[in-house]
PDB file of C-alpha atoms in Angstrom:
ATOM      1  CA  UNK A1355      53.441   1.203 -10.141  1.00  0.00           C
ATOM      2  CA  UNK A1356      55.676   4.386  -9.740  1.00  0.00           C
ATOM      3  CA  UNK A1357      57.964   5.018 -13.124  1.00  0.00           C
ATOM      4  CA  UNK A1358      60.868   6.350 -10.665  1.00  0.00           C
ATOM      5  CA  UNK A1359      62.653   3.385  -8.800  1.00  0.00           C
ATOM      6  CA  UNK A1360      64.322   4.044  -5.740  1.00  0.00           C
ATOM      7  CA  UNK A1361      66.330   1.521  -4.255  1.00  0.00           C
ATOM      8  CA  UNK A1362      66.993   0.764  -1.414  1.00  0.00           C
ATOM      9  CA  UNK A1363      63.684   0.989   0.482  1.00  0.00           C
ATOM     10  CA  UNK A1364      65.530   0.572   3.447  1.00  0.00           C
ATOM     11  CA  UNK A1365      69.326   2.082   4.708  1.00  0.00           C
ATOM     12  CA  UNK A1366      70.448   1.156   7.993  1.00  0.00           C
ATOM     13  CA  UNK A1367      74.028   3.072   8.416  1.00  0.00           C
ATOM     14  CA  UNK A1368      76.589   4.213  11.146  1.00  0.00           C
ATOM     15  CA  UNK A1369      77.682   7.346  11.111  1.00  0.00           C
ATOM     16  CA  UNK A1370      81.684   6.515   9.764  1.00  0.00           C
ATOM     17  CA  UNK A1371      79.781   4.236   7.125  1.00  0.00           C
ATOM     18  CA  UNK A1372      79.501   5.112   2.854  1.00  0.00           C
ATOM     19  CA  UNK A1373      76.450   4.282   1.177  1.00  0.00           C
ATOM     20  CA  UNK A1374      74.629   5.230  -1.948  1.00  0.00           C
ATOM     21  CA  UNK A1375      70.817   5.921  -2.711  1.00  0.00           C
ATOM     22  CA  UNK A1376      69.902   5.510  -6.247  1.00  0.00           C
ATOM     23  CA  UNK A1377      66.870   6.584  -8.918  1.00  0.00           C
ATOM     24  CA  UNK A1378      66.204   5.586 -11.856  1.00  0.00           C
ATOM     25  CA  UNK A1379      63.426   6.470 -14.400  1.00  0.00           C
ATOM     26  CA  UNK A1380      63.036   5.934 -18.249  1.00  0.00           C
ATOM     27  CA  UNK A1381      60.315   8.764 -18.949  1.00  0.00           C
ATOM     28  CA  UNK A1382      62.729  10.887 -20.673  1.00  0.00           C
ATOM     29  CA  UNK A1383      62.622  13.301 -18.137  1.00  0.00           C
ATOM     30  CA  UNK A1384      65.797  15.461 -18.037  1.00  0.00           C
ATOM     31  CA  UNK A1385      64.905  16.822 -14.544  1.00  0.00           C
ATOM     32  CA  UNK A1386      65.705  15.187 -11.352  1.00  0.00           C
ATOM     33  CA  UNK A1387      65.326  15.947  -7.952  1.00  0.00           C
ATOM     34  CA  UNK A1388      65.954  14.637  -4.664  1.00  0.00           C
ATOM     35  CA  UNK A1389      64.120  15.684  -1.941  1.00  0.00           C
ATOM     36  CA  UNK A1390      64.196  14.899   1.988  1.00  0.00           C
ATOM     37  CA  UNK A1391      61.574  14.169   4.089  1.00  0.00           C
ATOM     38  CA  UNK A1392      61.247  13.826   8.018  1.00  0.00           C
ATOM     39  CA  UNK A1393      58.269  12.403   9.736  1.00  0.00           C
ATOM     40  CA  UNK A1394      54.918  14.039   9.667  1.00  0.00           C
ATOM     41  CA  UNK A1395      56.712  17.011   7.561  1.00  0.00           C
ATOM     42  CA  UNK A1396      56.572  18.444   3.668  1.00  0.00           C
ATOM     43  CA  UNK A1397      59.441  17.384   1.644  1.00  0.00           C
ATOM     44  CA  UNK A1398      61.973  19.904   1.067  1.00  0.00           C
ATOM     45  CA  UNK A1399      64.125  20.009  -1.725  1.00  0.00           C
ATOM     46  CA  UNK A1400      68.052  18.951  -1.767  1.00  0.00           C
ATOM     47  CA  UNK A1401      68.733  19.253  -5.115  1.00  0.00           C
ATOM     48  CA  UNK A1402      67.814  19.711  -9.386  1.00  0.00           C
ATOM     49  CA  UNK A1403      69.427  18.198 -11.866  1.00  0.00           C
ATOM     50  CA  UNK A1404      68.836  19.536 -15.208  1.00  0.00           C
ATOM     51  CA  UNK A1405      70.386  17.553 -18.573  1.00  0.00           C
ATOM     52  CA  UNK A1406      72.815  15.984 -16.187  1.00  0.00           C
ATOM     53  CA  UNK A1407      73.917  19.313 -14.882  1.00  0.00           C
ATOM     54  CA  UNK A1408      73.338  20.437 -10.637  1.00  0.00           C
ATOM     55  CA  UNK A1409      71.740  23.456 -11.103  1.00  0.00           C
ATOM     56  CA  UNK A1410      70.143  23.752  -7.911  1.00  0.00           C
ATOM     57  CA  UNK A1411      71.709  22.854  -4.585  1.00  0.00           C
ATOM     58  CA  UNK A1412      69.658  24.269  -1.322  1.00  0.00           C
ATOM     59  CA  UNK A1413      72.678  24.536   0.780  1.00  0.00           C
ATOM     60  CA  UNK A1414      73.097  20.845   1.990  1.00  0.00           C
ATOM     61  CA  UNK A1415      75.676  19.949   4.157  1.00  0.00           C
ATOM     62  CA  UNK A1416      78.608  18.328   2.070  1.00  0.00           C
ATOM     63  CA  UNK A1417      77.858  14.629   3.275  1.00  0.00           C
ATOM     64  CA  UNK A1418      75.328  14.646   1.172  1.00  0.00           C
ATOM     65  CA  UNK A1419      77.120  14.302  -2.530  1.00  0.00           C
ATOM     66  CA  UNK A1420      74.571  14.022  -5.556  1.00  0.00           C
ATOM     67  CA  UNK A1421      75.597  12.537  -8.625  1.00  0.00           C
ATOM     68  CA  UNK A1422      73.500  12.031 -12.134  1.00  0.00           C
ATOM     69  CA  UNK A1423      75.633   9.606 -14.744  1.00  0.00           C
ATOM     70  CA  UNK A1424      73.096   9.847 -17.203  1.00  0.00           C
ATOM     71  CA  UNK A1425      69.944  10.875 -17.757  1.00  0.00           C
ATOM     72  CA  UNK A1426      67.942   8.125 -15.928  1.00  0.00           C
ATOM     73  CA  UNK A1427      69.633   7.780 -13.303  1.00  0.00           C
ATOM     74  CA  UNK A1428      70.496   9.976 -10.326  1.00  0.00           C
ATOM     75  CA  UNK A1429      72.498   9.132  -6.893  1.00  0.00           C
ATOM     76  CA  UNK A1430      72.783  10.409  -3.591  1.00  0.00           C
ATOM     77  CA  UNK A1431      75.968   9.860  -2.018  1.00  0.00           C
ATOM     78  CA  UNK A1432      76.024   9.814   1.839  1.00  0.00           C
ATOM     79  CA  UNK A1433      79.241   9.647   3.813  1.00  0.00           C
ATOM     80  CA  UNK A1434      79.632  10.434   7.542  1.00  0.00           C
ATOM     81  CA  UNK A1435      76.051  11.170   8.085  1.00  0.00           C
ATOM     82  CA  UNK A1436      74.262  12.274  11.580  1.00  0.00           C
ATOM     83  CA  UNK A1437      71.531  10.654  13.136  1.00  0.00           C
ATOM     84  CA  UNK A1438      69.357  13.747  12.699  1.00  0.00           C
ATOM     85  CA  UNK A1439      69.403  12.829   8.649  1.00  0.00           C
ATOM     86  CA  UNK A1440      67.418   9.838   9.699  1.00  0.00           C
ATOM     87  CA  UNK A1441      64.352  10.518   7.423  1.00  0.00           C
ATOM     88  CA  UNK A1442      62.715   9.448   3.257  1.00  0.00           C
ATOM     89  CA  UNK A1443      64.847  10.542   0.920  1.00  0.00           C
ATOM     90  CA  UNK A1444      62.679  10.979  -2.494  1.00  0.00           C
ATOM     91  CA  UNK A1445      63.904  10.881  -5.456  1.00  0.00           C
ATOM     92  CA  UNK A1446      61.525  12.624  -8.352  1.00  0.00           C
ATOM     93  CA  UNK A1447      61.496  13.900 -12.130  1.00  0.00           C
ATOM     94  CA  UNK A1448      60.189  15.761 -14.949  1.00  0.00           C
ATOM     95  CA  UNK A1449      59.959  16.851 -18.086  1.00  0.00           C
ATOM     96  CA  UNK A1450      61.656  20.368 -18.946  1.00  0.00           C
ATOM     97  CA  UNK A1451      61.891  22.196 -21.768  1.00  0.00           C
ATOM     98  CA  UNK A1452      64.167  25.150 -22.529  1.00  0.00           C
ATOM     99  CA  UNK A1453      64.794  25.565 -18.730  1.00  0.00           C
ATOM    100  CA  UNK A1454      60.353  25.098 -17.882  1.00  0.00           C
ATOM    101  CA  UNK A1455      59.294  22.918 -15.969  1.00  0.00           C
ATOM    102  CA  UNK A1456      56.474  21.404 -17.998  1.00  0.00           C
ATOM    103  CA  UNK A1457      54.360  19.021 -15.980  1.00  0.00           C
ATOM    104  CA  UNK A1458      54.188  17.650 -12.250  1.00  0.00           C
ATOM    105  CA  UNK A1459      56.531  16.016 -10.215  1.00  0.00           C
ATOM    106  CA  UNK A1460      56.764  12.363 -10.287  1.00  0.00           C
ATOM    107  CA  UNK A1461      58.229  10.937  -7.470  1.00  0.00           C
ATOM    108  CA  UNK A1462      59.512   7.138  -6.287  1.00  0.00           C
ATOM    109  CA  UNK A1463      58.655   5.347  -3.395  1.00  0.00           C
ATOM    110  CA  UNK A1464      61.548   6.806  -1.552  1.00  0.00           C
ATOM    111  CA  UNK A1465      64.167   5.113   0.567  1.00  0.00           C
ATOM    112  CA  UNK A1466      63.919   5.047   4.804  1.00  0.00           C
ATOM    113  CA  UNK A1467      67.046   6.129   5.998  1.00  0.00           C
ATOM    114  CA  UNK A1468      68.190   5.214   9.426  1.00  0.00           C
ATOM    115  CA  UNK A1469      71.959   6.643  10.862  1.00  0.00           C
ATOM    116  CA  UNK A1470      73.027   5.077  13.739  1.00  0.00           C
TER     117      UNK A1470
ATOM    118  CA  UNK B1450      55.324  34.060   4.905  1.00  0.00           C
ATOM    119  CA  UNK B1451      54.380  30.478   4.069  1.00  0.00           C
ATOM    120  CA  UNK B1452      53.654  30.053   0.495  1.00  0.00           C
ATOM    121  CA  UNK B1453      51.011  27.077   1.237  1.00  0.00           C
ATOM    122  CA  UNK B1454      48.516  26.806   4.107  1.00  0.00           C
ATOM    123  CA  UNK B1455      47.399  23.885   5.200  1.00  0.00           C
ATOM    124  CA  UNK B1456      45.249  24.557   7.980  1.00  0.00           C
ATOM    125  CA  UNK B1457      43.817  20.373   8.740  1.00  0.00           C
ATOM    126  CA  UNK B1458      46.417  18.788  10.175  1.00  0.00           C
ATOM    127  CA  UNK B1459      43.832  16.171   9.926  1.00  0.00           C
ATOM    128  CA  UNK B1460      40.451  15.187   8.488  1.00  0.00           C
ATOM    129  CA  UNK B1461      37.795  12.115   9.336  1.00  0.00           C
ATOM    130  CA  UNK B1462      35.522  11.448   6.735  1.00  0.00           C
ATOM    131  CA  UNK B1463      32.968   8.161   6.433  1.00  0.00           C
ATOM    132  CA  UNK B1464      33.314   6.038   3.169  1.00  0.00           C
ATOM    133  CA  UNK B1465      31.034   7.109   0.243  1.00  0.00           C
ATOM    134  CA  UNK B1466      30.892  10.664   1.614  1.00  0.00           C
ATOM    135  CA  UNK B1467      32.381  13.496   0.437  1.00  0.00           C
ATOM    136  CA  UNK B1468      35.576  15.420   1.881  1.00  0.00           C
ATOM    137  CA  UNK B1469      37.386  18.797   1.104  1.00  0.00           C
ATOM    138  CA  UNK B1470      40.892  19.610   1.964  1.00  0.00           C
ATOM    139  CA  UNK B1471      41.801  23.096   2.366  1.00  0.00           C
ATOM    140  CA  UNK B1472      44.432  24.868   0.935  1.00  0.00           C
ATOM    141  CA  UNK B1473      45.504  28.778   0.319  1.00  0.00           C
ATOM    142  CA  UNK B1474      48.296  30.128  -1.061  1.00  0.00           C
ATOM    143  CA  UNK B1475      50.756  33.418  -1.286  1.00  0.00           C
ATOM    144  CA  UNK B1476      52.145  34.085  -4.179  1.00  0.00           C
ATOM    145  CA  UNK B1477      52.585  37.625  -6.673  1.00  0.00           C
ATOM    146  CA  UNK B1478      52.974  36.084  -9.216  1.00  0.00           C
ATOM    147  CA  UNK B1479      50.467  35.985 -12.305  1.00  0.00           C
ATOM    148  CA  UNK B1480      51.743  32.906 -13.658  1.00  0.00           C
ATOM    149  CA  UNK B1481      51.809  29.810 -11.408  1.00  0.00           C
ATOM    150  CA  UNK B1482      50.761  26.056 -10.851  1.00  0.00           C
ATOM    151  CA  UNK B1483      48.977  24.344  -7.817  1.00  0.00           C
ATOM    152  CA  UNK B1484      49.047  20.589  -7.192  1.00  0.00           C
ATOM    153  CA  UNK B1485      47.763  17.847  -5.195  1.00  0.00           C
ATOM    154  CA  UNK B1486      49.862  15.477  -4.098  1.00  0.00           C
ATOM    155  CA  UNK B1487      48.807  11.865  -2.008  1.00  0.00           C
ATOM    156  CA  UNK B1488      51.029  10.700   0.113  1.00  0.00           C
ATOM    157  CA  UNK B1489      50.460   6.934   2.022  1.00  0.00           C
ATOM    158  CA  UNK B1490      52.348   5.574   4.604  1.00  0.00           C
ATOM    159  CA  UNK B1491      54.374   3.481   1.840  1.00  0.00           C
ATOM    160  CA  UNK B1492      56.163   7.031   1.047  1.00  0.00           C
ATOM    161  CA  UNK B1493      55.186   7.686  -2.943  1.00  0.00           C
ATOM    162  CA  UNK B1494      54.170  11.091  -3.621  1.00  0.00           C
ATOM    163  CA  UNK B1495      51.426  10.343  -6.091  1.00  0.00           C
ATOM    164  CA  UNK B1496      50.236  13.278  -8.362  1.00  0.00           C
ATOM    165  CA  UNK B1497      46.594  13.603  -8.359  1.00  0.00           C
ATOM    166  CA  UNK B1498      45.772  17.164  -9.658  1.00  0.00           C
ATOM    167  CA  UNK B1499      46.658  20.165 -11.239  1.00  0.00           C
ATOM    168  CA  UNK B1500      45.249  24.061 -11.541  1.00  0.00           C
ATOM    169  CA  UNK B1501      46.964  26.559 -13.662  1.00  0.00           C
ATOM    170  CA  UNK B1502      46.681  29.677 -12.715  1.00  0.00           C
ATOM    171  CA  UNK B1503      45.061  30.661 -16.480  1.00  0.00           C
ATOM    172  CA  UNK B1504      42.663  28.125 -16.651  1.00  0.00           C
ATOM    173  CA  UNK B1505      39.458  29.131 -16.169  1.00  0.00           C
ATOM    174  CA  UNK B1506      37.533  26.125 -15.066  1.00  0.00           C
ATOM    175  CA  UNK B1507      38.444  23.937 -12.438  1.00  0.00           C
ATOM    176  CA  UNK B1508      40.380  20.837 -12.510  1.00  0.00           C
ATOM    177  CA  UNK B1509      38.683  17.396 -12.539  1.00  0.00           C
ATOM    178  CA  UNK B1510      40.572  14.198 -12.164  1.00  0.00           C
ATOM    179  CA  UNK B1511      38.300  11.325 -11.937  1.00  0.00           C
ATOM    180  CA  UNK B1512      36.924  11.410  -8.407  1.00  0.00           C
ATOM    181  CA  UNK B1513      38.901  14.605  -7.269  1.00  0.00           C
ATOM    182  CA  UNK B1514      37.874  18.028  -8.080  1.00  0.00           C
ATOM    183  CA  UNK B1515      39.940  21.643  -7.651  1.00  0.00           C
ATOM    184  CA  UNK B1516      37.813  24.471  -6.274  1.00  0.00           C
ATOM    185  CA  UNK B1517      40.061  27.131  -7.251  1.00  0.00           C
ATOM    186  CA  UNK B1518      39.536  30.362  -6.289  1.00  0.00           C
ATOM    187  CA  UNK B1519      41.496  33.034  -7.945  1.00  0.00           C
ATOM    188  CA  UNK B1520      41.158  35.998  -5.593  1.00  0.00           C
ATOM    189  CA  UNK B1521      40.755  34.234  -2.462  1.00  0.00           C
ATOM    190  CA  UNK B1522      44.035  32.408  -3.401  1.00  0.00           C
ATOM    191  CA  UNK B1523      42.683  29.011  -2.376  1.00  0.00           C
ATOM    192  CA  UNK B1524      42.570  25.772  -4.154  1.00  0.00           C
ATOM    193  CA  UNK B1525      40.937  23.804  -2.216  1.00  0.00           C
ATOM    194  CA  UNK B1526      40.417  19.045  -3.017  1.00  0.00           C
ATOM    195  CA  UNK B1527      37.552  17.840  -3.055  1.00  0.00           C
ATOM    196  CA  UNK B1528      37.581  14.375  -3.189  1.00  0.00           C
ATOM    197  CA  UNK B1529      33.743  12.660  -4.011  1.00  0.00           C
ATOM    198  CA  UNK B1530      32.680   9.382  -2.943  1.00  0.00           C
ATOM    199  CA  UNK B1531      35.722   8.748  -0.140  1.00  0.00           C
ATOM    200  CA  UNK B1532      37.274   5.305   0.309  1.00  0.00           C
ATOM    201  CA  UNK B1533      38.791   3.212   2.551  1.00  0.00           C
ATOM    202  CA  UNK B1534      42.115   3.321   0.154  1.00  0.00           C
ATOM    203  CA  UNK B1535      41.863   7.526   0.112  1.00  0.00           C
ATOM    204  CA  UNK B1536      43.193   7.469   3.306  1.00  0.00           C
ATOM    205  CA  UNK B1537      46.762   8.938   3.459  1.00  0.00           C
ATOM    206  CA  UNK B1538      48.332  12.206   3.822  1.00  0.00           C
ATOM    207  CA  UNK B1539      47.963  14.926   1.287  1.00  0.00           C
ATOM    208  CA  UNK B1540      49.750  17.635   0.165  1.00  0.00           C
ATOM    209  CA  UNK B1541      49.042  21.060  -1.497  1.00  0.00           C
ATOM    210  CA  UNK B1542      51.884  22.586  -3.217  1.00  0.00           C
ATOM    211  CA  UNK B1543      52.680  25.569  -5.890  1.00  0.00           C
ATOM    212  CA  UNK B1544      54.988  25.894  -8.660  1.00  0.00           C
ATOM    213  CA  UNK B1545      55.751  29.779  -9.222  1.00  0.00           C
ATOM    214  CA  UNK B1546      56.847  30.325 -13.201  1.00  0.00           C
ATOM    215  CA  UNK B1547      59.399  33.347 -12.015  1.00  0.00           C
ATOM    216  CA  UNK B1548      61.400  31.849  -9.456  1.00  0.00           C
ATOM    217  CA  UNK B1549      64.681  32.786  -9.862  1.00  0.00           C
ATOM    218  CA  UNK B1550      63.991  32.895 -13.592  1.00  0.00           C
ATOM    219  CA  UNK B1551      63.216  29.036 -13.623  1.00  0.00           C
ATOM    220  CA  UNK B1552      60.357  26.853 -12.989  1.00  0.00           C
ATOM    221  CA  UNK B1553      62.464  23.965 -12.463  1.00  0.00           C
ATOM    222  CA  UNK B1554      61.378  21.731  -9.054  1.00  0.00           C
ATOM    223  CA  UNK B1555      61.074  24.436  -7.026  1.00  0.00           C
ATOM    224  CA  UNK B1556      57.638  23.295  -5.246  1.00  0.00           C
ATOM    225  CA  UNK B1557      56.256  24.487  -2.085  1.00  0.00           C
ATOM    226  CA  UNK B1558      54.760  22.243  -0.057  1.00  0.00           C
ATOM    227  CA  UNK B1559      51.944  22.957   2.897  1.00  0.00           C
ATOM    228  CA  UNK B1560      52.417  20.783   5.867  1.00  0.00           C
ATOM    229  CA  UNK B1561      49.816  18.854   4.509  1.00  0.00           C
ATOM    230  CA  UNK B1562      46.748  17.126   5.552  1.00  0.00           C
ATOM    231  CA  UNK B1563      46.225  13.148   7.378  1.00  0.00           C
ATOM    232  CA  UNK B1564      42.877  12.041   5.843  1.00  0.00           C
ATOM    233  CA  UNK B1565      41.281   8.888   7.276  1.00  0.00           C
ATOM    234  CA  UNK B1566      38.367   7.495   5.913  1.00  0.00           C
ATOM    235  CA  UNK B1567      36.164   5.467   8.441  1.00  0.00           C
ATOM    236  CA  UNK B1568      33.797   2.291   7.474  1.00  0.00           C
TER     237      UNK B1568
END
């Protein structure tokens, strides 16, 4: 079983609709990343959270709003989205230290998202 | 320049045999990380190996093995006695310690490889 939960598995959405993804994971990890993924492609990287902080954002369109409340859990905001963001979001983390990233990546299951 | 090469967009491979993935990398760096990654059609990224780029022997996690090869800049998966449950996509991807003066998340991904494993 995955330590980072990703709910929901599943996002059906219109384009005028608001809807949340969430992660959560209790490794201690104070990175956090979400990542997108289409079909049959790598995952490329949205954002890094580090110790609650956005420290990296890779120039996503502003429909996309990441938040991180604490350090377990991370959200990803969507709001007016495009059909063309259709794809797995995946949400991952790690442990850092002093600004290093220490160790792999471990990622959730991901949620299937579907714009209308 | 692509920082991972994937060249397999996919692989067929009978159960019990062996299979290697290929993968080569770009990178100036002296200090870096290379991963495996398994990804099946559920959608988890699940961690399988890693290779500094200091360590001198190769990585061995249970039934998959690194051949890494310093100055050919490959890092290729072996995985030994395939099954039917192997069968998934998988990715190679590097960590670089100097990017933009932090290591943090910043992996690059190939385009990764579809491996099925036949009865």
């Amino acid at each position: 079983d995955t330590e980072v939960t990703q709910t929901p598995k599943h996002l059906v959405m219109g384009m005028t609709n608001k809807k949340s993804l969430k992660c959560e994971q209790h490794m201690g990890h104070r990175a956090m990343y979400w990542y997108k993924q289409k079909a049959k492609k790598p995952p490329e990287l949205m954002f890094v959270y580090s110790y609650e902080k956005l420290s990296i954002n890779e120039s996503v369109p502003s429909r996309f709003s990441p938040e991180c409340p604490n350090s377990s859990l991370l959200n990803l905001h969507l709001h007016a989205l495009q059909p063309e963001d259709s794809a797995l979001y995946l949400c991952a983390s790690s442990q850092e230290i002093l600004g290093m990233n220490t160790g792999e990546l471990f990622f959730g299951e991901g949620s299937r998202l579907t714009v209308l | 320049a692509q920082k991972i090469t994937q060249t397999q967009p996919g692989m067929f491979v009978q159960e019990k045999e062996a299979v290697t993935l290929d993968c080569t990398y770009d990178t100036s760096d002296q200090s870096y990380g290379l991963f495996w990654y398994k990804q099946p059609s559920s959608g988890e990224m699940i961690f399988l190996i890693y290779q500094g780029s200091y360590d001198e022997q190769n990585a061995t996690e249970g039934r998959y093995s690194l051949n890494f090869q310093k100055a050919r800049k490959s890092a290729n998966l072996v995985i030994s006695a395939s099954q039917l449950g192997d069968s998934a996509m998988y990715f190679c991807a590097m960590r670089e310690a100097n990017d933009r003066g932090s290591t943090l998340g910043r992996l690059y991904f190939g385009r990764g490889t579809q491996l099925t494993v036949w009865p």
